[in-house]
XYZ file of C-alpha atoms in Angstrom:
412
model
C -14.372 -46.948 10.029
C -11.936 -44.694 10.292
C -9.476 -46.064 7.713
C -12.384 -45.410 5.271
C -12.409 -41.793 6.032
C -8.860 -41.816 6.054
C -9.171 -43.404 2.374
C -12.284 -40.847 1.379
C -9.598 -37.819 2.795
C -6.663 -39.257 1.031
C -8.659 -39.272 -2.770
C -9.787 -35.507 -1.675
C -6.972 -34.414 -1.128
C -5.275 -35.712 -4.460
C -8.271 -34.338 -6.722
C -7.518 -31.116 -4.853
C -3.816 -31.403 -5.390
C -4.310 -32.287 -9.248
C -2.495 -29.377 -11.554
C -5.913 -28.441 -14.055
C -5.997 -29.748 -17.267
C -4.876 -27.998 -20.294
C -7.093 -29.016 -23.789
C -4.843 -28.373 -26.706
C -6.962 -27.702 -29.877
C -5.992 -29.794 -33.042
C -5.142 -26.419 -35.080
C -2.734 -25.523 -31.812
C 1.568 -25.166 -31.666
C 2.022 -28.038 -29.205
C 5.324 -26.611 -28.619
C 3.743 -23.447 -26.813
C 2.109 -25.709 -24.545
C 4.990 -28.073 -23.812
C 6.895 -24.785 -22.566
C 4.005 -24.439 -19.821
C 4.306 -27.703 -18.647
C 1.464 -28.915 -16.297
C -1.221 -31.475 -17.238
C -1.654 -31.150 -20.883
C -4.641 -33.364 -23.064
C -4.308 -33.258 -26.951
C -7.954 -33.025 -28.955
C -8.130 -36.595 -29.655
C -6.999 -38.634 -32.555
C -4.875 -35.025 -33.499
C -1.765 -35.177 -35.003
C 0.803 -32.501 -34.103
C 3.344 -31.495 -36.874
C 6.891 -29.684 -36.050
C 9.897 -28.509 -38.633
C 11.674 -29.008 -36.415
C 11.608 -31.576 -32.464
C 9.321 -30.961 -29.834
C 11.243 -30.628 -26.796
C 9.691 -31.090 -22.965
C 10.899 -27.802 -21.131
C 8.848 -28.040 -18.839
C 7.716 -31.052 -16.109
C 4.752 -32.420 -17.720
C 1.832 -34.893 -17.882
C 0.867 -35.398 -21.315
C -1.841 -37.121 -22.903
C -2.439 -38.208 -26.005
C -6.245 -40.467 -26.846
C -4.254 -41.942 -29.988
C -2.736 -38.691 -30.412
C 0.138 -38.110 -33.310
C 3.150 -36.839 -32.727
C 5.437 -35.925 -36.089
C 9.045 -34.389 -35.976
C 10.498 -33.197 -39.620
C 14.121 -32.400 -37.846
C 15.209 -33.473 -34.984
C 14.259 -36.411 -32.581
C 10.304 -36.736 -32.708
C 10.086 -35.827 -28.395
C 13.541 -34.535 -26.511
C 13.729 -34.324 -22.872
C 16.671 -31.835 -22.090
C 19.221 -32.795 -19.252
C 18.588 -31.983 -15.632
C 15.459 -31.868 -15.738
C 12.870 -34.590 -13.431
C 9.314 -35.563 -13.657
C 7.525 -36.079 -17.704
C 4.761 -38.438 -18.438
C 3.101 -40.169 -21.973
C 0.165 -41.639 -22.242
C -1.180 -43.096 -25.663
C 0.950 -40.735 -27.607
C 2.303 -42.198 -30.952
C 5.971 -40.700 -32.234
C 7.539 -40.456 -35.302
C 10.376 -38.773 -36.993
C 10.873 -38.440 -40.542
C 14.793 -38.201 -40.603
C 17.723 -40.147 -38.717
C 16.947 -39.592 -35.174
C 15.410 -41.155 -32.116
C 10.887 -40.967 -32.033
C 11.831 -40.534 -28.480
C 14.839 -39.083 -26.786
C 14.970 -38.810 -22.940
C 18.938 -37.371 -22.179
C 22.468 -37.557 -24.152
C 25.328 -39.379 -24.605
C 27.796 -36.521 -25.344
C 29.344 -33.679 -23.795
C 26.325 -32.088 -22.692
C 25.892 -35.101 -20.147
C 28.723 -35.661 -17.985
C 27.614 -35.711 -14.442
C 24.737 -37.330 -12.774
C 22.711 -34.154 -11.857
C 22.401 -33.451 -15.664
C 21.093 -37.084 -15.788
C 17.231 -36.467 -16.237
C 14.888 -38.060 -14.317
C 11.107 -39.503 -13.521
C 10.279 -40.321 -16.936
C 7.223 -42.362 -18.083
C 5.877 -43.935 -21.355
C 2.529 -44.965 -20.804
C 0.950 -47.182 -24.363
C 2.666 -45.409 -26.321
C 3.816 -46.575 -29.880
C 6.365 -45.644 -32.683
C 5.014 -47.200 -36.142
C 7.498 -47.757 -39.514
C 10.484 -46.386 -37.782
C 13.142 -45.681 -40.189
C 16.851 -44.933 -38.313
C 19.190 -46.078 -35.769
C 17.490 -45.962 -31.947
C 14.001 -45.320 -31.628
C 13.533 -44.892 -28.377
C 16.932 -43.618 -26.760
C 17.134 -43.608 -23.096
C 19.726 -41.692 -20.964
C 17.537 -40.813 -18.353
C 17.180 -42.516 -14.833
C 13.849 -43.873 -12.709
C 12.198 -44.216 -16.583
C 9.231 -46.539 -17.118
C 8.100 -47.817 -20.726
C 5.234 -49.316 -19.344
C 2.334 -50.910 -22.431
C 4.130 -49.594 -25.452
C 4.952 -51.097 -28.571
C 7.768 -50.660 -31.191
C 7.055 -52.459 -34.969
C 8.954 -52.113 -38.025
C 12.144 -50.279 -37.208
C 15.646 -50.630 -39.244
C 17.738 -48.305 -40.910
C 17.508 -48.142 -44.598
C 21.003 -47.986 -44.799
C 21.821 -51.357 -42.919
C 23.333 -49.879 -39.901
C 22.297 -51.575 -36.593
C 18.755 -50.105 -35.089
C 17.413 -51.028 -31.939
C 13.432 -50.351 -30.644
C 14.824 -49.170 -27.150
C 18.763 -48.467 -26.670
C 19.484 -47.444 -22.527
C 22.824 -45.966 -22.884
C 24.254 -42.871 -20.750
C 22.084 -43.291 -17.545
C 22.734 -44.648 -13.982
C 19.672 -46.790 -14.051
C 16.603 -47.707 -12.303
C 15.017 -48.324 -15.382
C 11.887 -50.294 -15.866
C 10.416 -51.482 -19.485
C 7.126 -53.464 -18.375
C 4.607 -55.169 -20.609
C 4.122 -54.347 -24.781
C 5.594 -55.292 -28.028
C 8.984 -54.395 -29.469
C 10.236 -55.452 -32.858
C 13.362 -54.213 -34.193
C 15.903 -55.603 -37.206
C 19.152 -55.452 -35.329
C 18.970 -55.650 -31.425
C 15.655 -54.903 -30.322
C 16.513 -53.779 -26.807
C 20.354 -52.816 -26.737
C 21.759 -52.140 -22.661
C 24.681 -49.853 -22.851
C 27.292 -50.327 -26.133
C 29.095 -47.001 -26.474
C 31.318 -45.202 -24.568
C 28.969 -43.825 -20.890
C 30.251 -40.297 -20.903
C 29.503 -39.951 -17.108
C 32.563 -41.413 -15.407
C 32.371 -44.208 -13.149
C 28.554 -45.162 -13.779
C 26.975 -47.914 -15.683
C 23.676 -48.999 -16.180
C 21.863 -50.410 -13.217
C 18.506 -51.501 -11.813
C 17.325 -52.797 -14.974
C 14.081 -54.664 -15.589
C 12.975 -55.656 -18.108
C 9.707 -57.627 -17.904
C 6.429 -59.351 -19.409
C 7.578 -58.009 -22.735
C 6.955 -59.928 -26.161
C 9.937 -59.648 -28.675
C 10.237 -60.205 -32.340
C 10.854 -59.795 -36.090
C 9.051 -59.667 -38.901
C 9.769 -63.020 -40.763
C 9.157 -61.136 -44.345
C 12.839 -59.410 -43.696
C 14.602 -63.073 -44.314
C 16.738 -62.264 -46.223
C 16.429 -58.854 -47.287
C 17.831 -57.207 -44.081
C 21.726 -58.279 -43.441
C 22.296 -56.517 -40.120
C 19.753 -59.284 -38.371
C 21.197 -59.582 -34.629
C 19.635 -60.827 -31.778
C 16.738 -60.204 -29.609
C 18.678 -58.688 -26.745
C 21.697 -57.707 -26.139
C 23.630 -56.256 -22.765
C 27.274 -54.653 -23.354
C 27.104 -53.515 -19.874
C 24.611 -53.606 -16.645
C 24.542 -54.485 -13.007
C 21.292 -56.098 -11.083
C 19.706 -56.866 -14.344
C 16.304 -58.617 -13.966
C 14.699 -59.982 -17.137
C 11.096 -61.437 -16.478
C 8.731 -63.538 -18.580
C 9.608 -62.104 -22.126
C 8.328 -63.946 -24.887
C 11.010 -64.291 -27.623
C 10.381 -65.558 -31.945
C 12.290 -64.928 -34.584
C 15.446 -64.103 -35.240
C 17.996 -66.007 -37.988
C 21.775 -66.062 -38.246
C 22.738 -62.668 -40.320
C 25.067 -59.981 -38.877
C 25.037 -62.712 -35.648
C 24.587 -66.489 -35.482
C 20.814 -65.835 -34.428
C 20.820 -65.589 -30.565
C 17.913 -64.902 -28.922
C 19.970 -63.255 -25.804
C 23.121 -62.129 -26.396
C 25.579 -60.708 -23.010
C 28.575 -59.543 -24.276
C 30.612 -56.726 -22.210
C 31.990 -53.837 -24.101
C 33.420 -50.853 -24.436
C 34.045 -50.993 -20.488
C 31.105 -52.747 -20.074
C 30.440 -55.458 -17.357
C 27.658 -57.817 -16.627
C 27.077 -58.618 -13.072
C 23.841 -59.878 -11.315
C 22.345 -61.197 -14.352
C 19.040 -63.421 -14.008
C 16.946 -64.531 -16.758
C 13.671 -65.940 -15.162
C 10.491 -67.693 -16.409
C 10.884 -66.412 -20.569
C 9.479 -68.109 -23.328
C 12.144 -68.403 -26.664
C 11.529 -70.208 -29.688
C 12.105 -70.280 -33.471
C 15.800 -68.724 -33.210
C 19.252 -69.522 -33.893
C 20.487 -70.295 -30.367
C 19.154 -68.947 -26.886
C 22.480 -67.362 -24.951
C 26.291 -66.300 -26.295
C 27.912 -64.911 -22.707
C 31.627 -63.642 -23.088
C 33.324 -62.984 -19.335
C 35.066 -59.764 -20.087
C 34.392 -56.029 -21.423
C 35.744 -56.612 -25.125
C 38.163 -53.417 -25.670
C 39.974 -55.129 -22.111
C 38.529 -51.612 -20.241
C 37.051 -53.371 -17.860
C 38.408 -57.057 -16.237
C 35.027 -57.502 -14.278
C 33.599 -60.839 -15.233
C 30.866 -61.452 -16.468
C 28.062 -63.005 -13.945
C 24.501 -65.278 -15.718
C 21.762 -67.205 -14.143
C 18.708 -68.391 -16.022
C 15.772 -69.681 -13.522
C 12.845 -71.482 -15.408
C 10.879 -71.060 -18.711
C 10.971 -72.243 -21.544
C 13.568 -72.803 -24.750
C 13.203 -74.046 -28.098
C 15.873 -73.281 -30.999
C 15.091 -74.213 -34.748
C 18.962 -73.852 -36.554
C 17.543 -76.131 -39.250
C 15.246 -73.022 -40.481
C 16.813 -70.186 -38.512
C 20.406 -70.843 -39.199
C 22.859 -70.770 -36.065
C 24.206 -73.051 -33.720
C 21.141 -74.387 -32.319
C 22.397 -74.789 -28.949
C 21.286 -73.330 -25.816
C 24.713 -71.616 -24.234
C 27.877 -71.102 -25.708
C 30.406 -69.313 -22.742
C 33.300 -67.515 -24.177
C 36.352 -65.735 -22.825
C 35.967 -67.140 -18.937
C 32.914 -65.204 -17.509
C 32.750 -65.671 -13.796
C 29.537 -67.796 -13.450
C 26.774 -69.654 -15.622
C 23.582 -71.389 -13.166
C 20.923 -72.584 -15.033
C 18.065 -74.390 -12.568
C 14.389 -74.965 -13.317
C 14.542 -74.723 -17.455
C 13.259 -76.467 -19.957
C 15.106 -76.620 -23.268
C 14.594 -78.624 -26.685
C 17.580 -77.408 -28.664
C 18.511 -78.766 -32.115
C 22.353 -78.424 -31.296
C 25.331 -80.417 -31.075
C 25.581 -79.490 -27.419
C 23.382 -77.854 -24.577
C 26.315 -75.703 -23.362
C 29.593 -75.123 -25.380
C 32.576 -73.451 -23.977
C 36.241 -71.975 -25.274
C 39.259 -73.177 -23.181
C 39.304 -69.649 -21.460
C 38.339 -70.492 -17.489
C 35.358 -70.458 -15.838
C 34.668 -70.081 -12.137
C 31.545 -72.081 -12.226
C 28.297 -73.396 -14.000
C 25.380 -75.028 -12.603
C 22.496 -76.999 -14.417
C 20.216 -77.710 -11.721
C 16.491 -79.326 -11.641
C 16.477 -78.704 -15.987
C 14.500 -80.759 -18.581
C 17.265 -80.588 -21.706
C 17.954 -82.905 -24.024
C 21.774 -83.887 -24.591
C 22.626 -83.091 -28.291
C 25.723 -85.392 -29.607
C 28.054 -83.973 -26.676
C 25.876 -82.549 -24.456
C 28.732 -80.133 -22.445
C 31.150 -79.248 -24.882
C 34.114 -77.680 -22.615
C 36.945 -76.151 -24.434
C 37.002 -79.234 -27.335
C 36.198 -81.671 -25.444
C 32.932 -83.818 -25.475
C 30.407 -85.508 -23.549
C 31.252 -83.203 -19.992
C 35.113 -84.251 -20.302
C 36.085 -81.289 -17.942
C 39.694 -83.542 -17.014
C 41.658 -80.416 -17.838
C 39.725 -78.155 -15.687
C 38.909 -75.146 -17.678
C 35.636 -75.178 -15.401
C 36.492 -75.288 -11.788
C 32.958 -76.024 -9.878
C 31.332 -77.818 -12.609
C 27.437 -78.945 -11.497
C 25.012 -81.257 -12.708
C 22.356 -82.759 -10.729
C 18.480 -83.313 -10.277
C 17.741 -82.706 -14.067
C 15.985 -85.152 -16.287
C 18.325 -85.847 -19.236
C 17.286 -87.007 -23.019
C 19.512 -88.715 -25.847
C 22.848 -88.515 -23.321
C 25.812 -91.171 -24.536
C 26.662 -93.564 -21.638
C 30.064 -91.943 -21.385
C 27.997 -88.335 -20.381
C 26.133 -90.209 -18.062
C 28.761 -92.016 -16.117
C 30.176 -88.216 -15.731
C 26.965 -87.164 -14.150
C 24.983 -89.806 -12.466
C 23.287 -87.731 -10.424
C 20.567 -87.040 -12.797
C 16.959 -88.824 -14.389
C 18.180 -90.303 -18.077
C 15.676 -91.203 -20.873
C-alpha cells in the first residue's frame, strides 16, 4: 500500500517538474525557439526550412510528429561544443548540401578537451531519407542514444566514402539501438580520423538490434561499396543482434565487418554476439594493429552465437568466415552457425597471433578448414598461432588431415 502511494507521489512530482511545452506554428522561425530551449513541439507534419543550419544552442526536447527540418546551407541540425541535454523525437532531418544531416560536436580545433564534448544527446524515431554527402549522422559527443531511427539511400554523388552513422571524436558511451541504416560505403563507422582530443578513443560503444543493408540497385553503379560495419578505433564494443545483408566486392571485398584499426586507433574487447548475416562476400576482416603504426596495441575480437552465411558466387569476395592479418592478439569464435562458400573457414597471414579459439560451433570446412599462413588443413607446425583451440564443434566436409589434427569435434 505504501509503495503504491510512493509511486503516485513520484508520478505527481514528475508532472510538476515537467517543463511547459511550447508549440511551434508551421509558419514560425524554428531557430528562435531553439535559442530558448526547453520543451518544444513542432506542429504535426510541418516543414521548417533555413538558409543556414539549425543550431541547438540551449538544452531542449524537440518533438516532431513527423515534422521535417530542412537546411539549405549547413548541417541539418548541429549541437555545438560544451553543451548538455538534447532530445529529438519523430523528426526527419534533411540537408541540401554536403553537410551532415545531424551533427553533435566537432572533430576540429574547436573540440580538443573533454569538457568541450557535448553530452546527453538522444535521437528517437528520427530519420534521414535520400541523403547526399559523406557523413549522414555525425557523432562527436558522449552519452549518446540513437534509438529506433533510420537512414535510407545515403551516398555521395562524387563517389567519396559515405556512412549512415559516423562515430568519431568522442570518449564514448554511445548506444545505437533499433532501426535501419543504409549507406553505400560503411553503414556504421567508428573512428577513422585523427582524434583532436588527446589520449581519448571511443569506449563503451553498443550497436544492438539494428538492421544494416545496402540497396541491391547500387550493385555495379556505386564504386565505393565497402562493408556493413567498420571499427577503426574502439574499446569495449558490443555488436549484438544485428541483422546484416547485401554487401558485395567493390571498394573492398564485400565483408560484413571490417575491424581494422587506423590513425592511432586500437580495438580492445570487441564482442559480436548473436548476429544474423547473409548475402555478403565474407563475414569479418580483422587486422592486428594500427595501419599507420601510431599505436601498437593488438586487436581483440570475439564472436559468440549468431548465424552467418556468405554468397561470394553473387557478391564476389573471398566467401570465408574470417581473415586475420597483421597478428591480432586474439580471435575467439563460440556457438556460431556458419555456412560459407569460400575455400576455408579462417585464413591468416604469417604474423603471429597469440590465441585463436573455435569452440561449440557448426560450420563447413571448405577445401582447407584453417589456412594458417599458407599452410592448409589447420597446419600450425610453424607456430603462427601460439595457442590454437578447435573443439566441441560440428564440422562438415573436413579432410582426413584436418580431422586428425583436431579430433575433439564431431565430423559429418
